[in-house]
Tab-separated table of C-alpha atoms in Angstrom:
chain	number	residue	atom	x	y	z
A	314	MET	CA	22.587	31.207	-12.311
A	315	GLU	CA	20.003	30.567	-15.020
A	316	TYR	CA	17.973	33.378	-16.575
A	317	THR	CA	14.461	33.620	-17.957
A	318	THR	CA	12.263	36.118	-19.759
A	319	LEU	CA	9.939	37.889	-17.353
A	320	GLY	CA	6.569	36.708	-18.610
A	321	ASN	CA	5.430	38.485	-21.764
A	322	THR	CA	7.990	41.296	-21.406
A	323	GLY	CA	11.291	41.699	-23.214
A	324	THR	CA	13.261	41.761	-19.969
A	325	THR	CA	15.509	38.912	-18.833
A	326	VAL	CA	15.909	38.191	-15.133
A	327	SER	CA	17.623	35.631	-12.949
A	328	GLN	CA	15.497	32.633	-12.000
A	329	LEU	CA	15.487	34.012	-8.475
A	330	CYS	CA	14.601	37.495	-7.289
A	331	PHE	CA	16.215	38.872	-4.140
A	332	GLY	CA	13.655	40.250	-1.703
A	333	THR	CA	14.613	43.031	0.698
A	334	TRP	CA	11.584	43.385	2.977
A	335	ARG	CA	13.733	42.440	5.979
A	336	PHE	CA	16.038	45.414	5.454
A	337	GLY	CA	15.575	47.608	8.528
A	338	MET	CA	12.508	45.664	9.646
A	339	GLU	CA	11.866	45.134	13.338
A	340	SER	CA	10.344	41.903	14.662
A	341	GLY	CA	9.812	41.607	18.385
A	342	GLY	CA	12.001	44.685	18.868
A	343	VAL	CA	14.854	43.097	16.909
A	344	VAL	CA	16.156	44.587	13.642
A	345	GLU	CA	16.266	41.628	11.271
A	346	THR	CA	18.793	43.090	8.798
A	347	ASP	CA	20.886	46.203	9.419
A	348	ARG	CA	22.609	48.369	6.808
A	349	GLU	CA	25.917	46.478	6.751
A	350	GLU	CA	24.152	43.127	6.578
A	351	ALA	CA	21.921	44.433	3.799
A	352	HIS	CA	24.893	45.417	1.669
A	353	ASP	CA	26.575	42.059	2.334
A	354	LEU	CA	23.427	40.275	1.165
A	355	LEU	CA	23.222	42.400	-1.976
A	356	ASP	CA	26.869	41.556	-2.676
A	357	THR	CA	26.091	37.869	-2.266
A	358	ALA	CA	23.053	38.082	-4.535
A	359	TRP	CA	25.042	39.785	-7.289
A	360	ASP	CA	28.040	37.467	-6.854
A	361	ASN	CA	25.655	34.563	-7.462
A	362	GLY	CA	24.161	36.079	-10.592
A	363	ILE	CA	20.913	37.486	-9.187
A	364	ASN	CA	20.085	40.628	-11.161
A	365	PHE	CA	16.477	41.044	-9.978
A	366	ILE	CA	15.925	43.070	-6.761
A	367	ASP	CA	12.536	43.542	-5.098
A	368	THR	CA	11.670	46.228	-2.557
A	369	ALA	CA	8.826	48.575	-1.577
A	370	ASN	CA	8.523	52.142	-0.384
A	371	VAL	CA	7.256	50.987	3.024
A	372	TYR	CA	9.961	48.396	3.736
A	373	GLY	CA	12.006	49.252	6.796
A	374	ASN	CA	11.535	51.122	10.034
A	375	PRO	CA	11.198	53.958	9.286
A	376	ASN	CA	9.686	53.344	5.877
A	377	GLY	CA	12.042	53.889	2.954
A	378	ILE	CA	15.122	52.399	4.618
A	379	SER	CA	15.189	49.402	2.281
A	380	GLU	CA	15.126	51.610	-0.815
A	381	GLU	CA	17.799	53.890	0.653
A	382	TRP	CA	20.194	51.035	1.391
A	383	ILE	CA	19.675	49.556	-2.071
A	384	GLY	CA	20.301	52.984	-3.594
A	385	GLU	CA	23.548	53.347	-1.656
A	386	TRP	CA	24.678	49.933	-2.842
A	387	LEU	CA	23.750	50.659	-6.467
A	388	GLU	CA	26.059	53.700	-6.461
A	389	ASP	CA	28.980	51.283	-6.710
A	390	HIS	CA	27.428	49.244	-9.516
A	391	ASP	CA	26.110	49.714	-13.025
A	392	ARG	CA	22.392	50.424	-12.693
A	393	GLU	CA	21.747	48.881	-16.112
A	394	ASP	CA	22.881	45.496	-14.843
A	395	PHE	CA	19.853	45.248	-12.560
A	396	VAL	CA	16.104	44.868	-12.748
A	397	VAL	CA	14.698	46.797	-9.788
A	398	ALA	CA	11.111	46.591	-8.567
A	399	SER	CA	9.265	48.619	-5.951
A	400	LYS	CA	5.650	49.117	-4.865
A	401	VAL	CA	2.987	51.659	-3.926
A	402	TYR	CA	-0.227	51.607	-1.912
A	403	PHE	CA	0.306	51.740	1.856
A	404	PRO	CA	0.753	54.959	3.875
A	405	PHE	CA	4.371	56.081	3.972
A	406	ASP	CA	5.382	57.093	7.500
A	407	GLY	CA	8.553	58.936	6.551
A	408	TRP	CA	6.634	62.191	6.182
A	409	GLY	CA	4.736	62.063	9.467
A	410	GLU	CA	1.133	61.097	10.167
A	411	PRO	CA	-0.654	60.027	6.952
A	412	GLY	CA	-3.115	62.511	5.527
A	413	PRO	CA	-6.277	61.651	3.588
A	414	ASN	CA	-4.365	61.298	0.300
A	415	ASP	CA	-1.298	59.554	1.688
A	416	SER	CA	-2.355	56.011	0.851
A	417	GLY	CA	-4.064	54.024	-1.860
A	418	LEU	CA	-3.770	54.183	-5.628
A	419	GLY	CA	-5.115	57.616	-6.445
A	420	ARG	CA	-3.173	59.843	-8.829
A	421	LYS	CA	-1.973	62.176	-6.060
A	422	HIS	CA	-0.526	59.419	-3.885
A	423	ILE	CA	1.120	57.488	-6.719
A	424	ARG	CA	2.720	60.668	-8.077
A	425	ALA	CA	4.123	61.567	-4.671
A	426	GLN	CA	5.435	58.087	-3.932
A	427	ILE	CA	7.169	57.418	-7.239
A	428	GLU	CA	9.283	60.536	-6.764
A	429	GLY	CA	10.327	59.476	-3.268
A	430	THR	CA	11.097	55.944	-4.404
A	431	LEU	CA	13.286	57.088	-7.296
A	432	GLN	CA	15.130	59.524	-5.059
A	433	ARG	CA	15.859	56.932	-2.387
A	434	LEU	CA	17.001	54.362	-4.948
A	435	GLY	CA	19.158	56.957	-6.688
A	436	THR	CA	17.759	56.077	-10.109
A	437	ASP	CA	15.774	57.739	-12.877
A	438	TYR	CA	13.461	54.796	-13.411
A	439	LEU	CA	12.036	51.564	-12.042
A	440	ASP	CA	12.057	48.441	-14.153
A	441	LEU	CA	8.895	47.242	-12.433
A	442	TYR	CA	6.309	49.100	-10.342
A	443	TYR	CA	3.753	47.054	-8.414
A	444	ILE	CA	0.489	48.107	-6.897
A	445	HIS	CA	0.974	46.643	-3.426
A	446	ARG	CA	-2.726	45.971	-2.865
A	447	TRP	CA	-6.074	46.618	-4.577
A	448	ASP	CA	-7.650	50.000	-3.790
A	449	GLU	CA	-11.416	49.698	-3.363
A	450	ASN	CA	-11.807	53.483	-3.152
A	451	THR	CA	-10.079	54.461	-6.394
A	452	PRO	CA	-11.384	53.470	-9.854
A	453	ILE	CA	-8.899	51.116	-11.475
A	454	ARG	CA	-9.093	53.301	-14.581
A	455	GLU	CA	-7.565	56.233	-12.667
A	456	THR	CA	-4.825	54.030	-11.261
A	457	LEU	CA	-3.939	52.566	-14.657
A	458	ARG	CA	-4.022	55.970	-16.391
A	459	THR	CA	-1.607	57.331	-13.793
A	460	LEU	CA	0.702	54.333	-14.107
A	461	THR	CA	0.536	54.508	-17.902
A	462	THR	CA	1.716	58.105	-17.746
A	463	LEU	CA	4.684	57.035	-15.620
A	464	VAL	CA	5.597	54.512	-18.316
A	465	GLU	CA	5.247	57.156	-21.017
A	466	GLU	CA	7.491	59.507	-19.025
A	467	GLY	CA	10.167	56.803	-18.718
A	468	LYS	CA	9.940	56.608	-14.934
A	469	VAL	CA	8.618	53.039	-15.026
A	470	ARG	CA	9.261	50.248	-17.533
A	471	TYR	CA	6.617	47.633	-16.593
A	472	LEU	CA	3.665	47.350	-14.231
A	473	GLY	CA	2.955	44.669	-11.654
A	474	ALA	CA	0.165	43.683	-9.291
A	475	SER	CA	0.597	42.087	-5.897
A	476	THR	CA	-2.024	40.490	-3.666
A	477	MET	CA	-5.635	40.752	-4.813
A	478	ALA	CA	-8.588	38.597	-5.848
A	479	ALA	CA	-8.650	36.897	-9.239
A	480	TRP	CA	-11.655	38.954	-10.337
A	481	GLN	CA	-9.839	42.187	-9.474
A	482	LEU	CA	-6.821	41.206	-11.540
A	483	THR	CA	-9.135	40.255	-14.400
A	484	LYS	CA	-10.961	43.575	-14.138
A	485	ALA	CA	-7.680	45.490	-14.258
A	486	LEU	CA	-6.490	43.603	-17.344
A	487	TRP	CA	-9.833	44.080	-19.085
A	488	THR	CA	-9.824	47.826	-18.293
A	489	ALA	CA	-6.307	48.214	-19.640
A	490	ASP	CA	-7.229	46.445	-22.875
A	491	VAL	CA	-10.463	48.372	-23.420
A	492	GLU	CA	-8.966	51.766	-22.529
A	493	GLY	CA	-5.680	51.225	-24.380
A	494	LEU	CA	-3.652	51.528	-21.167
A	495	GLU	CA	-0.554	49.745	-19.912
A	496	ARG	CA	-1.488	46.392	-18.380
A	497	PHE	CA	0.075	44.389	-15.595
A	498	ASP	CA	2.812	42.034	-16.848
A	499	VAL	CA	3.962	40.648	-13.513
A	500	THR	CA	2.167	39.510	-10.357
A	501	GLN	CA	3.345	38.973	-6.784
A	502	PRO	CA	1.027	36.748	-4.735
A	503	MET	CA	2.000	34.714	-1.683
A	504	VAL	CA	2.605	31.246	-3.121
A	505	ASN	CA	4.562	28.271	-1.861
A	506	ALA	CA	4.168	24.510	-1.944
A	507	ALA	CA	2.202	24.584	1.316
A	508	GLN	CA	-0.017	27.519	0.336
A	509	TYR	CA	-1.152	27.325	-3.253
A	510	ASP	CA	-4.843	26.460	-3.337
A	511	GLU	CA	-5.999	29.808	-1.916
A	512	VAL	CA	-4.651	31.643	-4.965
A	513	ALA	CA	-5.395	28.966	-7.558
A	514	ASP	CA	-7.947	31.139	-9.410
A	515	TYR	CA	-5.537	34.069	-9.401
A	516	LEU	CA	-2.801	31.866	-10.867
A	517	ASP	CA	-5.214	30.600	-13.536
A	518	VAL	CA	-5.580	34.213	-14.697
A	519	CYS	CA	-1.791	34.594	-14.772
A	520	ALA	CA	-1.433	31.450	-16.861
A	521	ASP	CA	-4.152	32.476	-19.297
A	522	GLN	CA	-2.804	36.019	-19.731
A	523	ASP	CA	0.897	35.066	-19.824
A	524	LEU	CA	1.735	37.036	-16.693
A	525	ALA	CA	4.941	36.307	-14.814
A	526	VAL	CA	4.481	35.220	-11.203
A	527	CYS	CA	7.031	36.356	-8.609
A	528	PRO	CA	5.776	34.717	-5.421
A	529	TYR	CA	6.751	36.063	-2.036
A	530	SER	CA	7.215	33.803	0.991
A	531	PRO	CA	8.290	30.824	-1.165
A	532	LEU	CA	9.447	29.015	1.982
A	533	ALA	CA	6.297	29.789	4.004
A	534	GLY	CA	8.130	32.126	6.335
A	535	GLY	CA	10.910	29.566	6.756
A	536	PHE	CA	8.558	26.703	7.611
A	537	LEU	CA	9.552	24.749	4.483
A	538	THR	CA	13.236	24.850	5.425
A	539	GLY	CA	12.517	22.002	7.822
A	540	LYS	CA	13.914	23.801	10.858
A	541	TYR	CA	10.611	23.681	12.749
A	542	ASP	CA	9.374	20.677	14.736
A	543	ARG	CA	5.865	19.736	15.745
A	544	ALA	CA	5.278	19.393	19.483
A	545	GLU	CA	2.963	16.735	20.926
A	546	ASP	CA	0.231	19.324	21.499
A	547	GLY	CA	0.367	20.329	17.823
A	548	SER	CA	2.211	23.605	18.392
A	549	VAL	CA	5.413	24.591	16.630
A	550	GLU	CA	8.812	24.301	18.257
A	551	ALA	CA	10.771	27.192	16.761
A	552	PRO	CA	14.513	27.871	17.057
A	553	ASP	CA	15.444	31.023	18.962
A	554	GLY	CA	15.568	34.070	16.691
A	555	SER	CA	13.584	32.386	13.910
A	556	ARG	CA	10.432	33.854	12.382
A	557	GLY	CA	8.324	31.363	14.311
A	558	SER	CA	9.751	32.571	17.630
A	559	LEU	CA	9.370	36.268	16.800
A	560	ASP	CA	6.075	36.435	14.918
A	561	GLU	CA	2.898	35.776	16.911
A	562	MET	CA	0.981	35.080	13.682
A	563	PHE	CA	3.392	32.427	12.407
A	564	ASP	CA	1.330	29.434	13.537
A	565	GLU	CA	-1.874	30.790	12.038
A	566	TRP	CA	-0.296	31.716	8.690
A	567	TYR	CA	1.966	28.785	7.988
A	568	THR	CA	1.486	25.691	10.145
A	569	THR	CA	-1.694	24.085	8.831
A	570	GLU	CA	-2.244	20.334	8.544
A	571	GLN	CA	-1.674	20.755	4.818
A	572	ALA	CA	1.656	22.456	5.486
A	573	TRP	CA	2.935	19.579	7.626
A	574	ASP	CA	1.967	17.074	4.904
A	575	VAL	CA	3.750	19.127	2.267
A	576	LEU	CA	6.843	19.495	4.442
A	577	GLU	CA	6.997	15.721	4.854
A	578	ALA	CA	6.909	15.288	1.062
A	579	VAL	CA	9.495	18.022	0.538
A	580	GLU	CA	11.877	16.457	3.055
A	581	ALA	CA	11.523	13.062	1.401
A	582	VAL	CA	12.356	14.516	-2.013
A	583	SER	CA	15.264	16.518	-0.609
A	584	ASP	CA	16.836	13.290	0.645
A	585	GLU	CA	16.466	11.744	-2.806
A	586	VAL	CA	18.072	14.630	-4.707
A	587	GLU	CA	20.661	15.363	-1.999
A	588	ALA	CA	19.470	18.929	-1.522
A	589	THR	CA	17.964	20.863	1.350
A	590	PRO	CA	14.199	21.216	1.885
A	591	ALA	CA	14.555	24.926	1.131
A	592	GLN	CA	16.154	24.224	-2.243
A	593	VAL	CA	13.498	21.667	-3.162
A	594	SER	CA	10.687	24.040	-2.154
A	595	VAL	CA	12.090	26.853	-4.281
A	596	ARG	CA	12.784	24.511	-7.175
A	597	TRP	CA	9.170	23.306	-7.079
A	598	LEU	CA	8.095	26.876	-7.796
A	599	ILE	CA	10.666	27.470	-10.537
A	600	GLU	CA	9.418	24.366	-12.343
A	601	GLN	CA	5.806	25.548	-12.594
A	602	ASP	CA	4.969	25.064	-16.253
A	603	GLN	CA	1.769	27.096	-16.616
A	604	PHE	CA	3.510	30.437	-16.140
A	605	THR	CA	6.972	31.919	-15.669
A	606	CYS	CA	7.672	31.664	-11.954
A	607	VAL	CA	10.512	33.658	-10.370
A	608	PRO	CA	10.454	33.150	-6.575
A	609	ILE	CA	11.430	36.061	-4.357
A	610	VAL	CA	13.950	34.768	-1.833
A	611	GLY	CA	14.913	36.640	1.286
A	612	ALA	CA	17.660	35.699	3.711
A	613	ARG	CA	19.225	36.858	6.932
A	614	THR	CA	22.722	35.673	6.096
A	615	PRO	CA	24.812	35.217	2.941
A	616	GLU	CA	24.936	31.498	3.723
A	617	GLN	CA	21.131	31.247	3.674
A	618	LEU	CA	20.994	33.136	0.390
A	619	GLU	CA	23.619	30.895	-1.183
A	620	GLU	CA	21.607	27.884	-0.062
A	621	ASN	CA	18.548	29.278	-1.835
A	622	VAL	CA	20.582	29.918	-4.961
A	623	GLY	CA	21.393	26.212	-4.974
A	624	ALA	CA	17.794	25.624	-6.087
A	625	VAL	CA	18.741	26.528	-9.664
A	626	GLU	CA	21.231	23.645	-9.768
A	627	ILE	CA	18.831	20.795	-8.999
A	628	GLU	CA	16.030	19.209	-10.991
A	629	LEU	CA	12.913	17.354	-9.883
A	630	THR	CA	11.535	14.364	-11.713
A	631	ASP	CA	7.873	14.419	-12.701
A	632	ASP	CA	7.182	11.943	-9.900
A	633	GLN	CA	8.932	14.089	-7.282
A	634	PHE	CA	7.153	17.233	-8.426
A	635	GLU	CA	3.768	15.486	-8.362
A	636	ARG	CA	4.318	13.975	-4.906
A	637	ILE	CA	4.797	17.451	-3.458
A	638	ASP	CA	1.802	18.664	-5.441
A	639	GLU	CA	-0.374	15.790	-4.234
A	640	ALA	CA	0.572	16.362	-0.600
A	641	ARG	CA	-1.429	19.569	-0.738
A	642	SER	CA	-4.653	17.673	-1.427
A	643	LEU	CA	-4.433	14.702	0.937
A	644	GLU	CA	-7.609	13.814	2.807
A	645	ARG	CA	-7.402	14.948	6.413
């Protein structure tokens, strides 16, 4: 495993982050990753040098399961060996029907959720705390003041921002600078080789402000692994049990004309470097040179995770990188 500094922070992380949103999650009535499988995957991540773990308070059914299972696993390890990230914004269903203050980024909700997150993870602090979405109903000043207090209290080390518009991220950074508050150091947008243009402005802000980018869905929900075929009618032929067979929104989210062009380029490069399409897709993200990019990889099996880890062992030539990049902008 190779390691990198997380953006403009003083924290060093593995070039890959292990994502745990599948822990306890149900898709089509099927639990994607149960407790035993979750612990096996965490073992595999650590055995392969991954020290960066990503979760959220609402991951799992019921919510909080992902954090609980990570906390159980951490009991047998040295907490200081790991960089642990979680998130806040959405209603948490573990306490019953959400009330009027049980969602968003107001002081009351953030305060309640950080305590639950720390308890479930069995830790005194988070290395990284993301706002999971932008809250249109709460002034960003209130959100940042609350998060700054958590940093001052030692409950959080750094702040992160997930999906939002470029102008919202810019507004948050400007507010933090003007008000003398903690600013976001890390971002978590959905970025992969097949879906990059939609967040181009957002990534420009990250590059300009030296923010680390930890993209989720780096394989486009598994599409960029090459395991999906295109039927004659244009639909996707998905293997049984795959995301494409379980998720009704898969086609709409991932299988655009652009995505098929990118997959073709990725598969061609993977043949040249004797790697899998998944490894090439992840490597393409790691090699972004405008900002530190640490892809969040999820997996159902240790074998899939080990395959993803193989991305740190390959290199792309400038020509190979650019061919994948250019596939996103082909005339259609």
